[in-house]
Short mmCIF file of C-alpha atoms and ligand atoms in Angstrom, two decimals:
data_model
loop_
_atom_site.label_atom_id
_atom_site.label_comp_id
_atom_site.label_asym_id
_atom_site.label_seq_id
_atom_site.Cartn_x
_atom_site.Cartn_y
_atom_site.Cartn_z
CA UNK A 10 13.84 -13.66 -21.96
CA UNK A 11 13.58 -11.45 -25.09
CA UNK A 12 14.15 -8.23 -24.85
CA UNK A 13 10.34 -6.53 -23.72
CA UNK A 14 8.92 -3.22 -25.36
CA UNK A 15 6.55 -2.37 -22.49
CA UNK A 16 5.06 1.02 -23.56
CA UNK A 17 4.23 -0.32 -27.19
CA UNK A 18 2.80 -3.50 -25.70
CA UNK A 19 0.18 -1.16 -23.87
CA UNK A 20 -0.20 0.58 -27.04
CA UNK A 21 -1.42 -2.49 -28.55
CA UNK A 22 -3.99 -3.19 -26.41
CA UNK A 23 -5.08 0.45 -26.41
CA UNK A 24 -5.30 -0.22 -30.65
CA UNK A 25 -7.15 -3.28 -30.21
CA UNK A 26 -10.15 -1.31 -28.26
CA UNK A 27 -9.39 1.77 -30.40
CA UNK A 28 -11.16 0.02 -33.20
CA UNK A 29 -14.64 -0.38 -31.50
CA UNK A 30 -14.73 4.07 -31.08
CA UNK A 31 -15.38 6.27 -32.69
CA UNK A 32 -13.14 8.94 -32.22
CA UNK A 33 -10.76 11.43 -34.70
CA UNK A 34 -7.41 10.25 -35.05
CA UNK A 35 -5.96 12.78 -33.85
CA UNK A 36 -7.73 12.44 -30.19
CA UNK A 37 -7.14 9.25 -29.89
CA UNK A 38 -3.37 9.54 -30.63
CA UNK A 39 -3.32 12.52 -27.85
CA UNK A 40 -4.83 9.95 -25.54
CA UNK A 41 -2.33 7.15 -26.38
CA UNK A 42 1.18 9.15 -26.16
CA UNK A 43 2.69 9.96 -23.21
CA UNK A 44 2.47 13.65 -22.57
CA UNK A 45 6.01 14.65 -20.10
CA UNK A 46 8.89 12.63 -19.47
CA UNK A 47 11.28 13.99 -16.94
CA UNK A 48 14.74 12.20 -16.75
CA UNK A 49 17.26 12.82 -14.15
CA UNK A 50 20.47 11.86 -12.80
CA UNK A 51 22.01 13.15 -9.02
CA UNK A 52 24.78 11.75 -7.11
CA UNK A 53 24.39 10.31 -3.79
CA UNK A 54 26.97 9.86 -0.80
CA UNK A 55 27.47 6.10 -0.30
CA UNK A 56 27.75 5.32 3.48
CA UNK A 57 31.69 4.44 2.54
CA UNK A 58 32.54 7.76 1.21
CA UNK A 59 31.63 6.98 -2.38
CA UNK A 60 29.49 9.02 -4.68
CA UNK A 61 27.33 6.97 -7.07
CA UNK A 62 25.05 8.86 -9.90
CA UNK A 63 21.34 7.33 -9.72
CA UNK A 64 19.60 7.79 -12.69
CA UNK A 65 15.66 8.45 -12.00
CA UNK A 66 12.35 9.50 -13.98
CA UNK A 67 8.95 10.66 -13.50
CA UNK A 68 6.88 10.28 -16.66
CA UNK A 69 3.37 12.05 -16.97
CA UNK A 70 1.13 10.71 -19.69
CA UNK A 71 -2.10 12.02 -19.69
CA UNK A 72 -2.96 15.40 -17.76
CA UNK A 73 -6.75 15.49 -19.14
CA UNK A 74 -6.97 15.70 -15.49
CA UNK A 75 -5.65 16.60 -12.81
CA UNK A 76 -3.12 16.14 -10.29
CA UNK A 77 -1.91 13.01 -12.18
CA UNK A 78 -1.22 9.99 -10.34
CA UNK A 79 0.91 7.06 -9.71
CA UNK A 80 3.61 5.25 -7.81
CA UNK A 81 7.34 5.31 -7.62
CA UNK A 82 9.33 2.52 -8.57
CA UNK A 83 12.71 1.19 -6.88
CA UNK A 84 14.18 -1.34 -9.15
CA UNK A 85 17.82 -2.37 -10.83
CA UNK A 86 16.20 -3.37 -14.25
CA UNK A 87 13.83 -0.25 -14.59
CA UNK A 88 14.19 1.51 -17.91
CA UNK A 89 12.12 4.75 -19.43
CA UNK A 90 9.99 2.25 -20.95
CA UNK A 91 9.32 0.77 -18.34
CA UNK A 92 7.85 4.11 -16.54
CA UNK A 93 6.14 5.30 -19.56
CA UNK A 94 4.11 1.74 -19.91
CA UNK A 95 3.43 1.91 -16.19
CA UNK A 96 1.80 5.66 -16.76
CA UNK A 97 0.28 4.94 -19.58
CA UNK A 98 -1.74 1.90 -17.36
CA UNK A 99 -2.20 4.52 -14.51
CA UNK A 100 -4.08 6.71 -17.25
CA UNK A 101 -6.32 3.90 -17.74
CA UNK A 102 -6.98 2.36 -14.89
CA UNK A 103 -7.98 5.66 -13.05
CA UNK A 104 -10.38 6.31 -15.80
CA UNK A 105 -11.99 2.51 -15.71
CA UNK A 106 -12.12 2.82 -12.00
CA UNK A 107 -13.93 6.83 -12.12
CA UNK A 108 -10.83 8.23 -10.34
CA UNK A 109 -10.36 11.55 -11.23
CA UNK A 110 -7.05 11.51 -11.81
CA UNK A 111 -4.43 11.78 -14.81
CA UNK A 112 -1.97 8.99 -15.16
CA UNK A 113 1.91 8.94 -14.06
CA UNK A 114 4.61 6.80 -13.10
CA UNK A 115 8.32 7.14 -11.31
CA UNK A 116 11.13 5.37 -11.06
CA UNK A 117 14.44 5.44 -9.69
CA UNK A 118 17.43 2.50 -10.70
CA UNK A 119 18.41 1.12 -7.67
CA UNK A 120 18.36 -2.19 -5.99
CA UNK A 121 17.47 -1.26 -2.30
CA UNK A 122 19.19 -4.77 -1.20
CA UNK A 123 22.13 -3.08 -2.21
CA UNK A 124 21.51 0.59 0.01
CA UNK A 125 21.68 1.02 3.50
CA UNK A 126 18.43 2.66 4.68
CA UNK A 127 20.07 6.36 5.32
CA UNK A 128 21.32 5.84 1.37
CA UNK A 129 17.95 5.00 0.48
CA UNK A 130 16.64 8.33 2.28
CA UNK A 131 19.02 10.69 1.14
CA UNK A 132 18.06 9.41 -2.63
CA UNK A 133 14.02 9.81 -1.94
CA UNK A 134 14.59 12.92 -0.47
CA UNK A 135 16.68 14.31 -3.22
CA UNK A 136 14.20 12.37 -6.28
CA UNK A 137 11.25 13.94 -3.96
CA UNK A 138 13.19 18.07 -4.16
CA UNK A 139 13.73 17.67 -7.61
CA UNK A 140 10.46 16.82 -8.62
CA UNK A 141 9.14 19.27 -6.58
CA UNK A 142 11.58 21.73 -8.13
CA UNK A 143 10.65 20.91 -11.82
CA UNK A 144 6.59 21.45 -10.91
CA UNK A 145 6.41 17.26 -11.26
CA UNK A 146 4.84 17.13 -7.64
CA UNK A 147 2.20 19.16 -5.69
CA UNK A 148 -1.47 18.09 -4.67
CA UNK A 149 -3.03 19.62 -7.37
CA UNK A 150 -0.28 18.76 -10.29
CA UNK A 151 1.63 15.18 -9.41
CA UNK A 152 0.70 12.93 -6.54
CA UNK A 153 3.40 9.94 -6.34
CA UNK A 154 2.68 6.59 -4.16
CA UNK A 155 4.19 3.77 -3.28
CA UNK A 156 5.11 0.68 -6.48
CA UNK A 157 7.38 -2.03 -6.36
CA UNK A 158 10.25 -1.67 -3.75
CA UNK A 159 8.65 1.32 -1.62
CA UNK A 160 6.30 1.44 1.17
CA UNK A 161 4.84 4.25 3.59
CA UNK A 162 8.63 4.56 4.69
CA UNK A 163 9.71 5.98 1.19
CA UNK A 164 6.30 8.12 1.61
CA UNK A 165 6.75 9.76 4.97
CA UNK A 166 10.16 10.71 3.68
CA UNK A 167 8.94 12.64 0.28
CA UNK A 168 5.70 14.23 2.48
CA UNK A 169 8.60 15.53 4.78
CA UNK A 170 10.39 17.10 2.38
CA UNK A 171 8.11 18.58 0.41
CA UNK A 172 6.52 20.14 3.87
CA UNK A 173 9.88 21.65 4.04
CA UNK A 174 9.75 23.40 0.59
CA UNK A 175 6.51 24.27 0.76
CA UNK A 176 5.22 23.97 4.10
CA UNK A 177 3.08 26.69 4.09
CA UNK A 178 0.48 25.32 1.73
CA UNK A 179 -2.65 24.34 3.36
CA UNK A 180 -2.96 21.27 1.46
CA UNK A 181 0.63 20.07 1.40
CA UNK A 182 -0.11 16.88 2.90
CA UNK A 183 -1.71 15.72 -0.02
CA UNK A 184 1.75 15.75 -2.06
CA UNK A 185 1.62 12.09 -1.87
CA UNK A 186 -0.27 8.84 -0.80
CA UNK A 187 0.41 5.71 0.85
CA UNK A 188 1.69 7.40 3.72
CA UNK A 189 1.63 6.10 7.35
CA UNK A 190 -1.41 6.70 9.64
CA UNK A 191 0.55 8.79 11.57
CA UNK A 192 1.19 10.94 9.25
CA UNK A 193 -1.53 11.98 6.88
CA UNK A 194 -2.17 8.32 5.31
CA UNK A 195 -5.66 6.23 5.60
CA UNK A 196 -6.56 2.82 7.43
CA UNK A 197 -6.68 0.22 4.70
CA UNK A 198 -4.16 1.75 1.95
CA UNK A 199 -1.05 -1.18 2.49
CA UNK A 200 -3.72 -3.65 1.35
CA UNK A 201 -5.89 -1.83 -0.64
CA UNK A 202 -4.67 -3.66 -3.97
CA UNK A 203 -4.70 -7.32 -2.30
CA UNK A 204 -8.16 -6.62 -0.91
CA UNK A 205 -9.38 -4.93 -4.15
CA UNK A 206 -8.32 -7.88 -6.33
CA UNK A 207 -10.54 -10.39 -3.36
CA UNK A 208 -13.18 -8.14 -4.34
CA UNK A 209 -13.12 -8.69 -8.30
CA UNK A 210 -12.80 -12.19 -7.92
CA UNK A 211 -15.25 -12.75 -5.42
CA UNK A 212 -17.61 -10.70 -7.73
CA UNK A 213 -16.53 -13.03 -10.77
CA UNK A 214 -17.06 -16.16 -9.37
CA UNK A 215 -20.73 -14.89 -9.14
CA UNK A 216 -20.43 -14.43 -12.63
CA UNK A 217 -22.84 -17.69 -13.57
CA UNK A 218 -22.47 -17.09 -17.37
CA UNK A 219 -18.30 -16.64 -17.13
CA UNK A 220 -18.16 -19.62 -14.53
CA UNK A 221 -20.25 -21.76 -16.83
CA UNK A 222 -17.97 -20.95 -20.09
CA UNK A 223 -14.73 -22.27 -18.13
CA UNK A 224 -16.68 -25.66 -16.38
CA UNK A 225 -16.01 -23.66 -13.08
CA UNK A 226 -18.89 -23.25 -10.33
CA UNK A 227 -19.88 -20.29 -9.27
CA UNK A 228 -18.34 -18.76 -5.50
CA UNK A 229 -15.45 -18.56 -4.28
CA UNK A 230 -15.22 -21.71 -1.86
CA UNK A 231 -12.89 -24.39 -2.79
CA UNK A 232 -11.60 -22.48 -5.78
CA UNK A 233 -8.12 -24.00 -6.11
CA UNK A 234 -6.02 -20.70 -6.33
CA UNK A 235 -1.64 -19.99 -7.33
CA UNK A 236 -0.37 -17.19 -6.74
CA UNK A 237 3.00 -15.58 -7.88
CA UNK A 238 4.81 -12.88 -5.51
CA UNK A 239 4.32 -12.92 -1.25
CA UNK A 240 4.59 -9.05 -1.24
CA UNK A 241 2.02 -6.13 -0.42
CA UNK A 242 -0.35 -7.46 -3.36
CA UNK A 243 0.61 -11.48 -3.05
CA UNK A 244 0.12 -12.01 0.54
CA UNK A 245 -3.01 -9.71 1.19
CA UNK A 246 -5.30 -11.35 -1.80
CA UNK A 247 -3.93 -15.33 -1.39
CA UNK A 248 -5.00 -14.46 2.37
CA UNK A 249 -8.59 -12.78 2.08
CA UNK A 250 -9.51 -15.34 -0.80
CA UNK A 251 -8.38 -18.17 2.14
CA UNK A 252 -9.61 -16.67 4.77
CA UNK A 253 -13.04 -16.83 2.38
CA UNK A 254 -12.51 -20.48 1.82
CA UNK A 255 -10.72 -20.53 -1.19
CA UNK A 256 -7.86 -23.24 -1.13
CA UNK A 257 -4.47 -21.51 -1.91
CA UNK A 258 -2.54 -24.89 -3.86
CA UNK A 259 0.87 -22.40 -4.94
CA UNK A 260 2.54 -19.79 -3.43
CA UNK A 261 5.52 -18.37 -4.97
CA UNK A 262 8.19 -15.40 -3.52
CA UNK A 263 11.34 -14.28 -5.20
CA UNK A 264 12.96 -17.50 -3.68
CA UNK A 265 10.80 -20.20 -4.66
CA UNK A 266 7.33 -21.91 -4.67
CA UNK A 267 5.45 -24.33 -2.44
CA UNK A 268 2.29 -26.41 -3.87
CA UNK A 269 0.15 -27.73 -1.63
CA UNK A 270 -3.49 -29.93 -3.48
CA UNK A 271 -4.46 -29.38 0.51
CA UNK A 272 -4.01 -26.09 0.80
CA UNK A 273 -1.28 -23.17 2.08
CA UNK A 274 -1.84 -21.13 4.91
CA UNK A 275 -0.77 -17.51 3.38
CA UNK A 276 -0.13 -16.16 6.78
CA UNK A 277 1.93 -19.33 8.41
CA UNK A 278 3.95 -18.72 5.05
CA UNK A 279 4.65 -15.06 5.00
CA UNK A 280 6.15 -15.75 8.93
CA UNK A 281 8.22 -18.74 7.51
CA UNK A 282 9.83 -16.91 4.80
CA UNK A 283 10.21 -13.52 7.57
CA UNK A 284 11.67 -15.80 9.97
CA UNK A 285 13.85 -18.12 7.20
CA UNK A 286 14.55 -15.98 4.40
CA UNK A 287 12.90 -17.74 1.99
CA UNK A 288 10.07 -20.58 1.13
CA UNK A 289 12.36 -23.40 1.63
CA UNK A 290 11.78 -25.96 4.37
CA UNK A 291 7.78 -25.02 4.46
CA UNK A 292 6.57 -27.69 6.43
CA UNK A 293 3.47 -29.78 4.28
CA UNK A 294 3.73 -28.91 0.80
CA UNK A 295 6.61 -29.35 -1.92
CA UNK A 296 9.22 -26.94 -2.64
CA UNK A 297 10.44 -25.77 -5.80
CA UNK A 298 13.29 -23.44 -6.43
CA UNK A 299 11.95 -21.20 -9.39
CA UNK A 300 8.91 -18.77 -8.64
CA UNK A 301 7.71 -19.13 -12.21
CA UNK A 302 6.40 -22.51 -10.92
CA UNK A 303 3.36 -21.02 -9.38
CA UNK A 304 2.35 -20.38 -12.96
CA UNK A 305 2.11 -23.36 -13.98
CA UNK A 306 0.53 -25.23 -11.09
CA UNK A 307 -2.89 -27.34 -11.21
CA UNK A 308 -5.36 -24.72 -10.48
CA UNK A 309 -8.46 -22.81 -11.24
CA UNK A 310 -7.41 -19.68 -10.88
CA UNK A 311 -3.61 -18.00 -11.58
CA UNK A 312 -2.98 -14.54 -9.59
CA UNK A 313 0.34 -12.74 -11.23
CA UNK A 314 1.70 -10.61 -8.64
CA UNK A 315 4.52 -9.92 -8.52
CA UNK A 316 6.51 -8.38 -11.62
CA UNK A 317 5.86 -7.47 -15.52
CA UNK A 318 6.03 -10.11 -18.74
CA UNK A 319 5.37 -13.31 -16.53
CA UNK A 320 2.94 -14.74 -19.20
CA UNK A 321 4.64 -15.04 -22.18
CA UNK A 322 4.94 -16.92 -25.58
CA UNK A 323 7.23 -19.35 -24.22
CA UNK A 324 4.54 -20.79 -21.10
CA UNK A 325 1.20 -19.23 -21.49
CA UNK A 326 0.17 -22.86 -23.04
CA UNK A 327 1.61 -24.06 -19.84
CA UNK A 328 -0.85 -22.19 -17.60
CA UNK A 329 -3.73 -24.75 -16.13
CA UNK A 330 -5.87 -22.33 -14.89
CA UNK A 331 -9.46 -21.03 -16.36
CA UNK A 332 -8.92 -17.56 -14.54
CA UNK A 333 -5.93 -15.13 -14.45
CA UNK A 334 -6.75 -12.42 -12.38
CA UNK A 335 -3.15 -10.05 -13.34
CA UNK A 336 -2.73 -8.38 -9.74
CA UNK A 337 0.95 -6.83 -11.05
CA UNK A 338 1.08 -4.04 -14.05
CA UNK A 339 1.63 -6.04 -17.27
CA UNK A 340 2.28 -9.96 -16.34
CA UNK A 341 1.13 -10.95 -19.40
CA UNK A 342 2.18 -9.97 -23.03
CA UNK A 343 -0.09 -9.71 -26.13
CA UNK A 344 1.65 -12.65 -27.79
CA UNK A 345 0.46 -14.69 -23.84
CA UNK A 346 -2.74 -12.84 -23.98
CA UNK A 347 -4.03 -14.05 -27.37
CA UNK A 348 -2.99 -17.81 -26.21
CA UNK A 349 -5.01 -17.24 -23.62
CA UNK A 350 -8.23 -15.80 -25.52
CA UNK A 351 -7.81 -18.78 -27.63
CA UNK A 352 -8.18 -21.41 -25.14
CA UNK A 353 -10.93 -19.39 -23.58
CA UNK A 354 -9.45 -18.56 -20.76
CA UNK A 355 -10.61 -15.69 -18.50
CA UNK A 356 -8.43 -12.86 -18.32
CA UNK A 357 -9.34 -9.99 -15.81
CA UNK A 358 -6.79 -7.39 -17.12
CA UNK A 359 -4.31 -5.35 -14.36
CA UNK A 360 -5.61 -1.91 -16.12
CA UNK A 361 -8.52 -2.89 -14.04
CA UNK A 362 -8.09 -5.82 -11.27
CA UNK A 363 -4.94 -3.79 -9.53
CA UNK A 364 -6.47 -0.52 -8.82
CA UNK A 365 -7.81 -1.11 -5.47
CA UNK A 366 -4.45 0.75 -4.70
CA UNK A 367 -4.74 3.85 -6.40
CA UNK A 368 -8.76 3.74 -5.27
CA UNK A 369 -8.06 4.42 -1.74
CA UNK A 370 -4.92 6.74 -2.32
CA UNK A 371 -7.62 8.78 -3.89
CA UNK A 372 -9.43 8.57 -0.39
CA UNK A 373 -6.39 9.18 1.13
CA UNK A 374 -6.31 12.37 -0.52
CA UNK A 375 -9.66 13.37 -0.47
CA UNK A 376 -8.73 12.83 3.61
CA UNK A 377 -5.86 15.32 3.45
CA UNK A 378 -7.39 18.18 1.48
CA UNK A 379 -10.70 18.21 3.47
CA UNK A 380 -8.25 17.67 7.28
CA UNK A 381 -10.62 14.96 8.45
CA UNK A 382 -10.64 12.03 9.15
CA UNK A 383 -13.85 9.23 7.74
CA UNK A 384 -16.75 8.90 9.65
CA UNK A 385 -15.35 11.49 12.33
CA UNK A 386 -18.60 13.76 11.80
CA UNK A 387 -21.01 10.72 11.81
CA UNK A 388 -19.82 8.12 14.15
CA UNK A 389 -21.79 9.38 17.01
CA UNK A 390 -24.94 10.43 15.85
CA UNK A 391 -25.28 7.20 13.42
CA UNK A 392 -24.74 5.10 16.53
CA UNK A 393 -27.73 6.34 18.94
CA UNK A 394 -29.51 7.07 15.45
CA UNK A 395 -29.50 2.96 15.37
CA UNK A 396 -29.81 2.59 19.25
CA UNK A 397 -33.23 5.20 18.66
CA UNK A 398 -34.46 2.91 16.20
CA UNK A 399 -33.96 -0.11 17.84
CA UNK A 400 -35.35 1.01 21.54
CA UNK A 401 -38.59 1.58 19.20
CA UNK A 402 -38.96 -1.63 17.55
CA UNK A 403 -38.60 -3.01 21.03
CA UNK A 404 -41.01 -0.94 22.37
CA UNK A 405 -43.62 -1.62 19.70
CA UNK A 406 -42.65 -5.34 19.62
CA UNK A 407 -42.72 -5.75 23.56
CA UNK A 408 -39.25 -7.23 23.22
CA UNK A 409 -35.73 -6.81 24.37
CA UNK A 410 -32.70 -7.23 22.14
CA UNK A 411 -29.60 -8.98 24.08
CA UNK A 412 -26.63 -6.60 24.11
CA UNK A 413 -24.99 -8.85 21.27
CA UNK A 414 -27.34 -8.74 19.03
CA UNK A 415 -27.79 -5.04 19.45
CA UNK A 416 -24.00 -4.50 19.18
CA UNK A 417 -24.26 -6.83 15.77
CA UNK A 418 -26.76 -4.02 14.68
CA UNK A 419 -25.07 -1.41 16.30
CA UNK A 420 -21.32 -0.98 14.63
CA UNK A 421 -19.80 2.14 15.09
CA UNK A 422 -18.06 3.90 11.52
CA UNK A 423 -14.55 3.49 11.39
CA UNK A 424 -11.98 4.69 8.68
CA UNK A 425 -11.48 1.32 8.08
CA UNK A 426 -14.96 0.32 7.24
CA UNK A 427 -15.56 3.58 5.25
CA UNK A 428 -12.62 2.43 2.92
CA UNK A 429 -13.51 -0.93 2.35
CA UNK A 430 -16.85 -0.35 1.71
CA UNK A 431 -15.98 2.37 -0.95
CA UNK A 432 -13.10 0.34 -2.07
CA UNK A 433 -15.79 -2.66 -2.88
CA UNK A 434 -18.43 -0.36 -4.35
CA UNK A 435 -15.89 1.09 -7.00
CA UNK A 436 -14.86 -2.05 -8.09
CA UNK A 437 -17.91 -4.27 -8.44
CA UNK A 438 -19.44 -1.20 -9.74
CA UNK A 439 -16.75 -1.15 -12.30
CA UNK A 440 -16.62 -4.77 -12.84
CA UNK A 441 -20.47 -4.31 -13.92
CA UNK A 442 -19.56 -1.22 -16.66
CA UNK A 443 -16.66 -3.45 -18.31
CA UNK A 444 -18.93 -6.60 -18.66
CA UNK A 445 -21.38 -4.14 -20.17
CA UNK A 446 -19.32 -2.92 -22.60
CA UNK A 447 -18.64 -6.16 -23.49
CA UNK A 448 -21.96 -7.00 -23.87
CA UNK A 449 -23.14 -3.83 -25.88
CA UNK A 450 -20.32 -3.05 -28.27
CA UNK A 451 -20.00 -5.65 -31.27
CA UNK A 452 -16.56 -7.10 -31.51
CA UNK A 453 -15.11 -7.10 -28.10
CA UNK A 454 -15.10 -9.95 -26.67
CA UNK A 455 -12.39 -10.27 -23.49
CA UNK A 456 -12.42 -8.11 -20.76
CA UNK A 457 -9.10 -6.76 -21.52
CA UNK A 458 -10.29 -4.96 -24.83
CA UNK A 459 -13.75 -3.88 -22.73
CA UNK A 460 -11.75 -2.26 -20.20
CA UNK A 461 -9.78 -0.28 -22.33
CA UNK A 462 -12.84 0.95 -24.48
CA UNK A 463 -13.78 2.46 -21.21
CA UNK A 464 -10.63 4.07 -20.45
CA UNK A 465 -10.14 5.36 -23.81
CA UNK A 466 -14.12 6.88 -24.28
CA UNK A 467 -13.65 8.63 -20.48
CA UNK A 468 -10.50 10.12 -21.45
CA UNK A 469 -11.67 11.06 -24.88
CA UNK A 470 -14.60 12.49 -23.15
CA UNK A 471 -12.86 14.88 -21.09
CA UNK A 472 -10.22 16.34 -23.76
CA UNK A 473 -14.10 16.90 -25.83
CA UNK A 474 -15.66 18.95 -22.33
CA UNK A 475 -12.34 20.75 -22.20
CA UNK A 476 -12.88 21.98 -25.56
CA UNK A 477 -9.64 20.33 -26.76
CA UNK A 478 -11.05 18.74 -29.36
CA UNK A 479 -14.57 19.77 -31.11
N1 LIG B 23 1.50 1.91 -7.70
C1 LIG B 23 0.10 1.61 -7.62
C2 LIG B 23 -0.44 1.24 -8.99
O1 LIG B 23 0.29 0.80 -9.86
C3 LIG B 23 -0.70 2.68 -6.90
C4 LIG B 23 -0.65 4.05 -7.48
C5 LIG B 23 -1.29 5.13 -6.60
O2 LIG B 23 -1.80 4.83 -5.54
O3 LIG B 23 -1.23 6.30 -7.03
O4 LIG B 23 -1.62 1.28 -9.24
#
């Protein structure tokens, strides 16, 4: 694979929609670069005695607001490219989604197959004190989350520390996101991007006009569906689009693919490969050793989610479906993008799709800096508000509701249902303001460019109302 430049790959596609503004050049170029960079190396103890120097970052792009915002990466291949593309897209994607948030990115070169689990939480503790120690983490300046290769484990481990540097803040909980229930995080967040990316398509496939220009129907039922990568983002979307009645005909993980024309069970796959190690020996559909297979499968839609430059030059004319809905950061290059414009295929751009994860760590920490939890206030008196109204319907209407149907009526808030209900609003809401920029601004013609004119007028916007720029 040739060699990738990530960060000026995201500048191209910020160019592209930086023709349709109208903006000084000077604003726009303080909204493309990327404001902080900090780089950092620290030994750790190896459980054998050794010390090994880890090499880490935490880039900052855009602090028109703030805290900033975005995950921490654990990868082997990571680069300071790498993080500063990734912030760059967290910039973006908070502003298409209205989340008030400046964009960031960490990262920390390790392979965690590699690191016994106290290794890996002596090195998050000691990225974590750093950061804190350099002003790159606080609620109100840097909030980190999870990214490829951490999890609410990582989480609960940089929350701890930085309660035990600076404890004493009343807010210190909201340091970071993506934390366990148990300790500060919110129902919903470990799918939040999966179910976010169900949402957008669902909403897509309503799309009559889009559906018509690819010879799809509209809905999601019996939508033949790949998808590459089994992980947090993989398994939750292939699983809510089945469990919707879409038919899931690839699945790929980091060992393999299986195709199925009848259809994949996400779930009975996800406990094969927990229980097996991989996807081979999946009873009913083929198996194929490379995961890049899933991109190329006979299907109507293509769901990228697993890593960066998937889509390339090299396959992108390979790719049979008439929808690629990117659920990683960056799957597909320019030189695959413009392949794809060209054949007319849909592309609904990560910068947008993939945010359902940073939408409800911004609810998580909305949750931690007002210290209660959704629908707490309201549960109660929203219930026998709806048991008031129904005894007087039945009393006017001389009729009696059974107990299910009044308990169908009748559904007591949960976290859970807040979250998914804001989670849905902010992205078909958002979905709506991208196709109408598409619509209204001459020239742009692919959501991609759309979503970015967004991103780029919002930012712009705010450096203007902060006086920044006159
Ligand atoms: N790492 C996720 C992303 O790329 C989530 C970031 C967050 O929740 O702050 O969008």
């Amino acid at each position: 694979m040739p060699e990738r430049r990530f960060f000026a790959d995201v500048g191209r596609y910020f160019d592209r929609a930086a023709a349709f503004v109208n903006y000084p050049p000077g604003l726009l170029a303080q909204v493309r670069h990327c404001n902080s960079i900090y780089r950092f190396d620290f030994p750790v103890r190896r459980r054998d005695g050794n010390i090994e120097v880890v090499r880490a970052w935490r880039a900052e792009h855009s602090h028109h607001k703030l805290p900033v915002k975005g995950g921490i990466r654990y990868s082997p291949l990571v680069d300071e490219d790498e993080v500063m593309a990734l912030a760059a897209l967290m910039t973006y994607k908070c502003a298409i989604v209205d989340v008030p948030y400046g964009g960031a990115k960490g990262a920390v070169c390790i392979d965690t197959r590699q690191h016994a689990e106290e290794e890996i939480e002596r090195v998050t503790r000691r990225y974590a004190y750093e950061l804190i120690s350099k002003n790159f983490m606080g609620p109100a300046v840097d909030v980190p989350a999870p990214d490829l290769g951490t999890g609410a484990r990582e989480m609960a481990w940089i929350a701890d520390t930085y309660q035990a540097v600076r404890g004493d803040q009343i807010d210190a909980l909201g340091c970071v996101t993506g934390k366990p229930l148990s300790q500060g995080g919110i129902a919903g967040r470990g799918e939040a991007t999966g179910r976010g990316l169900f949402y957008v398509l669902r909403e897509v496939c309503t799309d009559t006009e889009e559906m018509a220009r690819r010879g799809l129907s509209t809905g999601l039922d019996g939508k033949r569906i790949a998808v590459q990568g089994l992980g947090k983002v993989g398994y939750w979307v292939a699983q809510l689009c089945y469990e919707a009645g879409a038919r899931i005909v690839a699945i790929a993980d980091i060992s393999g693919t299986v195709t199925d024309p009848r259809g994949i069970a996400p779930d009975a796959l996800r406990e094969h490969v927990a229980a097996t190690g991989g996807v081979a020996g999946f009873p009913g559909g083929a198996v194929h050793d490379s995961p890049a297979a899933a991109l190329e499968a006979d299907c109507d839609v293509l769901i990228p989610a697993a890593v960066e430059s998937q889509l390339r030059a090299d396959n992108a004319s390979r790719v049979q479906a008439r929808i690629v809905l990117e659920g990683a950061n960056g799957p597909t290059t320019p030189e695959a993008d413009a392949i794809f414009q060209a054949a007319g295929v849909l592309v609904i751009p990560d910068v947008y799709a993939n945010a359902g994860g940073v939408i409800v760590s911004y609810f998580e920490w909305l949750k931690n800096l007002s210290h209660v939890r959704f629908g707490r206030l309201e549960r109660r008196y929203q219930e026998r508000a709806d048991n008031r109204l129904l005894d007087v319907i039945e009393s006017a209407t001389g009729t009696t509701l059974s107990s299910d149907d009044r308990g169908r009526i009748v559904t007591p808030i949960s976290e859970l249902t807040v979250v998914n209900s804001g989670l849905e609003e902010t992205m078909i809401s958002a979905y709506h303001r991208i196709r109408e920029t598409m619509r209204t601004v001459n020239g742009v013609d692919d959501l991609r460019t759309a979503a970015f004119h967004l991103a780029i007028d919002r930012v712009a916007e705010a450096y203007v109302q902060r006086g920044v720029f006159p």
